[in-house]
Amino acid sequence: MMITRVFSNLIYVASMILFLIGFYAVALRPNLIKKIIGINIMETSIFLFLIGIGNRKGGAAPLIVDGVKNYVNPLPQAVVLMALVVGVGTTALALILAVKLFEREEEEQL
Amino acid sequence: MTSLTVLLVLALITLAIIIVSSRDMLAAVIFFSAYGLVMALVWQQLGAPMLALAEIVIESGIISVLFVVAVFRTSKDDAE
Amino acid sequence: MRKLGSFLFLTLIGLFLLLTVLEMPIMGDPANPSNTVTTPRYISEGARETNCKNLVSAIMLNYRSYDTMGEMVAIFTVLAAALAILGREKAKRGLSPLKVEPSPLIKITMVIYIPFFIVFACYVAINGCYSVGGGFQGGVILASVIIIFALIFGFDEAVKKFPASKRVFFEGLAVLYFMLLGLMSLFVGGNFLNLNLFGSPVRKLFTLGLEIGIGLTSGITIASLFYILKKVERE
Amino acid sequence: MDFHLILTSLIIAIPFLGAGITYWFGHKLKTAWDYLPFLFSLTTLILTSILFFGGSGGHVIIKYPFLPFSKVELSINSLNVLLAFLTALVWTAAMLFSVSYMKKSVKRRRFYVFMLLAFSANLGVFLAGNFLTLFIFFELLGLSAYPLIVHNESIEAFEAGTKYLIMVFLGDLALLLGILFYYKIAGSVAFATGLSGGSDYFKVITFALMGIGFGVKAGVVPLHIWLPDAHPVSPSPASALLSGIMIKAGAYGIIRSLFSIFGPEIRSIDVGFVVIWVGVVTMFVAVFMALLQENAKKMLAYHSISQMGYIVLGIGCAIYLGGKGALAIGGSLYHIVNHALFKTSLFLTVGAVFYRTGEFNMYKLGGLLKKMPIIAFCTIIASLGISGIPLFNGYVSKTLIHQAVTHLGHGGWVSLAEILFLIISGGTIASFIKLFALIFLGKLPEKYESVKDAPPFMIAGILPLTALVIILGILPNRFWGTFMIPLLKNLGYKTLSLNSVSIINILTGHDIQSLIISLFVGILIFAMGTKYDLFHMRFPCWFGVNYWFEQLTMGLYFLTHREVHLPEIMVAGPGTEAVKEGSISGIYARTEVHRLSFFVISLKRRIKYSYLKSKAVLTEKINYIIGKLRKGFLAKLYQDLSASKTGIEFELYVQDLNFGMFLVLFLLVICFISFRLIG
């Protein structure tokens, strides 16, 4: 029972594991860029989770074709699409901050 | 849930562990790009080709390039 | 000790998350709340109401266009923040990640290919309503083309081709353009960004315009962020 | 999981996996290693022959529904299987040859790996079931041929490789567009026998794009420029396969696209006319250039182009004649088989001569007949085959194509084409008289007194091919009836038009007459050439496509440079012979002028300069990356790739290869996305 449930909800489980891995990187890795990579992994894992929620068995991509009735849920996809692009922006901003911080430290050492 | 999805998911987790545990930043970034590609394939399997397209371009294209630039800017042996 | 504690904490969170996830309904079940509450309406009526075969685009451009606008403002804010932190390209010399000159093959091939890439980006952006793709994807592809150009032909060349003066103009314009298009619907007596009041052909044009606006905003912003990251001031 | 699916998948997978095994484990087996790649190709040959002889000639489509890309499918039909069998046969022979030939070479692991990869890709091209699969394998083929071309790592090899890749990427772009257009018209990517929808105009554009894409590989004349550079610089077994089989992938693509778009039974006079003249011009230009060569391999490469011209001419006749064109296309396919056999054996014999003497220049060789009798025998058989002498296979297919040309009509341009055809046949005969006479007859240079005949493995590789040259020449009707008729049926010809060609007659009075004319012309050309020293005639550099290609690519190269900073190395220093000689480019290089002036600097010098500069400028950055990669996951690959003596050139080689991989990946992504987009 448990096993079948884990298997059928594999995407959820996987997304949580990925989230934990990302969280580990954010919490325990000293390197700033590693932390940012961790944030990105967490982000994608949540996207995966959302897409998994919107999934429907045997559903086609939400692109209306005549004669097909079964589609996956388009709403999470729209949300994720927006979040993806915002994700680039935040990642870039974080990286810029990291670079600036690094250079400031370098300056202080000199 | 096809067997291919299971395989891809396992690959995702392995890649994530490699990324996090790697000591080499550049290798981590390259693996992160590969991670994005696999993730796009998973999304394609789950019925989201639009997102897969965006993910391929963003994750393994733009973000990787940004990371590479940042890694080069922050690495110590960058001195000319 | 601290590491051990963190590990314990992580495991705790992990267990909690896993337990939560296992309580979720079976994935892909048609009886799930996510598949029963709002979705049937989107799927059955969306294409007719919005003239968009691609439901994701339909939601983004029509049902949730307000959110989209907010999101565009968000990435614009990111750009503004980046500019505020680092300033605009003050450094004289750019720092290229690869010091080696790309081989002639790469340059020649890319000169041939880049126009086609741009056409592909526009195609993806414009056909967002009828196929896989949309403004975001097209814009991001466009940005990646600009980044590829900068990487291959050198950053100085890229700055010459897309000078700051042009980019500043477009950066401001793109978001404004989206909002102005939204304002248009006020003139026919509707709400902000409500395209339903227009007739079918006009609405198609407006949808196209919105797609282009989204593409411009995301593409230019991302490309600019790359430029900023590349040319941080450095003593 | 049926029998055909497993068999066909294995045929493509064994060389592919074999490449991996050779790569990872090969060097651990010390002595047995050299034979490992040969064993893989032999296994593939056995499997392919099961498919070839055991198959009933039916039409089986093999799908892979459990893969994510469900559009990938293979097909088994008489045409595919014949070409796949031919590929496996010739490849195995060349692999056997290279067991001896490559023993001296340093980096033979890399050679074998890419040899096997190209083998797999080539089989995939021939066994593909639709255009998408064809495109994927075509990309893989184009990319895996590059390391074979630059294997020697000389400047010439890099130049040829760069030129090759530029042309291949151009072709890929055209091919991709063509396939997308095809999908737009047909609604699927499957092979068809004539499309019903779509305007004629659109169809012609589609065919033109696909023709450019496949024509680059096939070496059709305005697109052939990479071929005479690339084929001679690669090691002999590789160039034999490049000329023998890989360009056939292009020809096969042209045939498939043409018959899928226009259909076999419908006359398309305008398209046919253009294709015929492309073929004739290809034949003529290439034979003309071949006569002027000194390097034996270069001459053979030009002859490959010219023989491709025959094939294209046959295809053009078929589409011009419509329903009556079965003879022409049959002749073309027959010629594909024949050309693979004799051109491979010619390249291998020349390679064997090189193995013993270290010389490709025909004028410096001579009198080897007594020293290498078996190789001389093989050469003469293959030369008779390619010259179109009766009782050898080339005669059959050339006569069939000639008969098709005579069916086109009377007078006007047809007569001109026929006259050109005879002259070209004469030219071929003359140049092979020249080849044989210069290498094997005449006076033996003193330093070759101790030359022995080729090692047994080489002879074992060449002899089966020459035997087939004779067999296909003696029993043409047997071959025609058994293999060609079902094949034509598969292409879409109806029984009615097939009945008229069920038996071929290749010894009519007209054929004999034209044979005598060709022989006479050939001997005349040879006699005139030797008497008046015409074979050393040279033309000004702007006379030819190559020059303009270099100018164009240079233009593109400098298009992105707003201000050109003159590199010191060009003003004075290594790689600037022109400066010292005081030629035009030297004068331009001294004065800082507009970028357009750089058009006069040739691609060759530019590439040379680029390599030199990268040698000079190469900073820690690239070393840093490569060092990282060496330590990491890709360690072994990069170590093997860059464990070269020449060193720095290699970094660029890796760069080019990586770029190629990424570009192909990108194209495939676009391809997959677009098939969803268009629908």
PDB file of C-alpha atoms in Angstrom, chain C residues 95-113 116-117 120 123-124 127 130-133 141 144 148-149 152-153 157 160-161, chain D residues 162 165-166 169-170 172-173 177 553 556-557 559-562 603 606-607 610 613 617-619 621-622 625 652 655-656 659 663 666-667 670 674 676-678:
ATOM      1  CA  LEU C  95      36.257  40.272 -18.562  1.00  0.00           C
ATOM      2  CA  SER C  96      35.703  37.372 -20.837  1.00  0.00           C
ATOM      3  CA  PRO C  97      35.350  33.916 -19.367  1.00  0.00           C
ATOM      4  CA  LEU C  98      37.205  32.419 -22.303  1.00  0.00           C
ATOM      5  CA  LYS C  99      40.363  34.201 -23.240  1.00  0.00           C
ATOM      6  CA  VAL C 100      40.946  32.037 -26.244  1.00  0.00           C
ATOM      7  CA  GLU C 101      39.723  33.293 -29.560  1.00  0.00           C
ATOM      8  CA  PRO C 102      36.968  31.086 -30.925  1.00  0.00           C
ATOM      9  CA  SER C 103      38.023  29.197 -33.994  1.00  0.00           C
ATOM     10  CA  PRO C 104      37.025  30.621 -37.396  1.00  0.00           C
ATOM     11  CA  LEU C 105      34.540  27.838 -37.838  1.00  0.00           C
ATOM     12  CA  ILE C 106      32.489  28.987 -34.878  1.00  0.00           C
ATOM     13  CA  LYS C 107      32.439  32.597 -35.966  1.00  0.00           C
ATOM     14  CA  ILE C 108      31.559  31.900 -39.577  1.00  0.00           C
ATOM     15  CA  THR C 109      28.874  29.391 -38.705  1.00  0.00           C
ATOM     16  CA  MET C 110      27.306  31.622 -36.125  1.00  0.00           C
ATOM     17  CA  VAL C 111      27.165  34.551 -38.523  1.00  0.00           C
ATOM     18  CA  ILE C 112      25.134  32.337 -40.812  1.00  0.00           C
ATOM     19  CA  TYR C 113      22.990  30.859 -38.081  1.00  0.00           C
ATOM     20  CA  PHE C 116      17.780  32.052 -38.319  1.00  0.00           C
ATOM     21  CA  PHE C 117      17.886  31.874 -34.553  1.00  0.00           C
ATOM     22  CA  PHE C 120      13.008  31.212 -34.714  1.00  0.00           C
ATOM     23  CA  TYR C 123       8.293  32.683 -34.544  1.00  0.00           C
ATOM     24  CA  VAL C 124       8.035  31.149 -31.110  1.00  0.00           C
ATOM     25  CA  ASN C 127       2.766  31.930 -32.524  1.00  0.00           C
ATOM     26  CA  TYR C 130      -1.520  28.517 -31.589  1.00  0.00           C
ATOM     27  CA  SER C 131       1.365  26.293 -30.646  1.00  0.00           C
ATOM     28  CA  VAL C 132       3.957  25.430 -28.066  1.00  0.00           C
ATOM     29  CA  GLY C 133       5.728  28.615 -27.192  1.00  0.00           C
ATOM     30  CA  ILE C 141      15.529  32.601 -26.865  1.00  0.00           C
ATOM     31  CA  SER C 144      20.172  33.681 -25.354  1.00  0.00           C
ATOM     32  CA  ILE C 148      25.741  33.710 -27.556  1.00  0.00           C
ATOM     33  CA  PHE C 149      26.714  36.612 -29.755  1.00  0.00           C
ATOM     34  CA  ILE C 152      31.506  34.323 -29.434  1.00  0.00           C
ATOM     35  CA  PHE C 153      32.290  37.683 -30.930  1.00  0.00           C
ATOM     36  CA  GLU C 157      31.627  43.879 -30.132  1.00  0.00           C
ATOM     37  CA  LYS C 160      28.779  48.055 -29.982  1.00  0.00           C
ATOM     38  CA  LYS C 161      25.992  46.115 -31.627  1.00  0.00           C
TER      39      LYS C 161
ATOM     40  CA  THR D 162      36.987  23.570 -41.004  1.00  0.00           C
ATOM     41  CA  LEU D 165      32.213  21.629 -41.060  1.00  0.00           C
ATOM     42  CA  ILE D 166      31.176  25.012 -42.440  1.00  0.00           C
ATOM     43  CA  PHE D 169      26.446  23.182 -40.993  1.00  0.00           C
ATOM     44  CA  LEU D 170      25.142  25.158 -43.954  1.00  0.00           C
ATOM     45  CA  ASP D 172      22.182  21.035 -42.045  1.00  0.00           C
ATOM     46  CA  LEU D 173      20.375  24.328 -41.873  1.00  0.00           C
ATOM     47  CA  LEU D 177      14.250  23.905 -43.234  1.00  0.00           C
ATOM     48  CA  THR D 553      33.558  33.054 -45.554  1.00  0.00           C
ATOM     49  CA  LEU D 556      31.397  36.663 -42.956  1.00  0.00           C
ATOM     50  CA  TYR D 557      34.292  36.298 -40.596  1.00  0.00           C
ATOM     51  CA  LEU D 559      31.444  41.078 -40.883  1.00  0.00           C
ATOM     52  CA  THR D 560      31.262  41.354 -37.140  1.00  0.00           C
ATOM     53  CA  HIS D 561      34.455  43.317 -36.750  1.00  0.00           C
ATOM     54  CA  ARG D 562      33.742  46.960 -36.924  1.00  0.00           C
ATOM     55  CA  LEU D 603      40.821  31.510 -45.407  1.00  0.00           C
ATOM     56  CA  ARG D 606      43.423  33.173 -41.617  1.00  0.00           C
ATOM     57  CA  ILE D 607      43.109  29.724 -40.144  1.00  0.00           C
ATOM     58  CA  SER D 610      44.286  31.691 -35.886  1.00  0.00           C
ATOM     59  CA  LYS D 613      47.669  33.157 -32.472  1.00  0.00           C
ATOM     60  CA  VAL D 617      47.545  33.885 -26.782  1.00  0.00           C
ATOM     61  CA  LEU D 618      46.385  30.719 -25.104  1.00  0.00           C
ATOM     62  CA  THR D 619      46.211  31.787 -21.508  1.00  0.00           C
ATOM     63  CA  LYS D 621      41.818  30.276 -18.900  1.00  0.00           C
ATOM     64  CA  ILE D 622      41.393  27.519 -21.428  1.00  0.00           C
ATOM     65  CA  ILE D 625      38.867  24.698 -18.048  1.00  0.00           C
ATOM     66  CA  LEU D 652      40.898  24.247 -31.136  1.00  0.00           C
ATOM     67  CA  GLN D 655      36.618  23.483 -29.395  1.00  0.00           C
ATOM     68  CA  ASP D 656      35.320  22.798 -32.894  1.00  0.00           C
ATOM     69  CA  PHE D 659      30.772  23.429 -30.871  1.00  0.00           C
ATOM     70  CA  LEU D 663      25.012  22.982 -32.528  1.00  0.00           C
ATOM     71  CA  PHE D 666      20.456  22.645 -30.645  1.00  0.00           C
ATOM     72  CA  LEU D 667      19.261  21.780 -34.146  1.00  0.00           C
ATOM     73  CA  ILE D 670      14.650  22.939 -32.629  1.00  0.00           C
ATOM     74  CA  SER D 674       9.152  22.563 -34.409  1.00  0.00           C
ATOM     75  CA  ARG D 676       5.075  20.248 -32.271  1.00  0.00           C
ATOM     76  CA  LEU D 677       4.912  23.855 -33.351  1.00  0.00           C
ATOM     77  CA  ILE D 678       3.864  23.368 -36.912  1.00  0.00           C
TER      78      ILE D 678
END
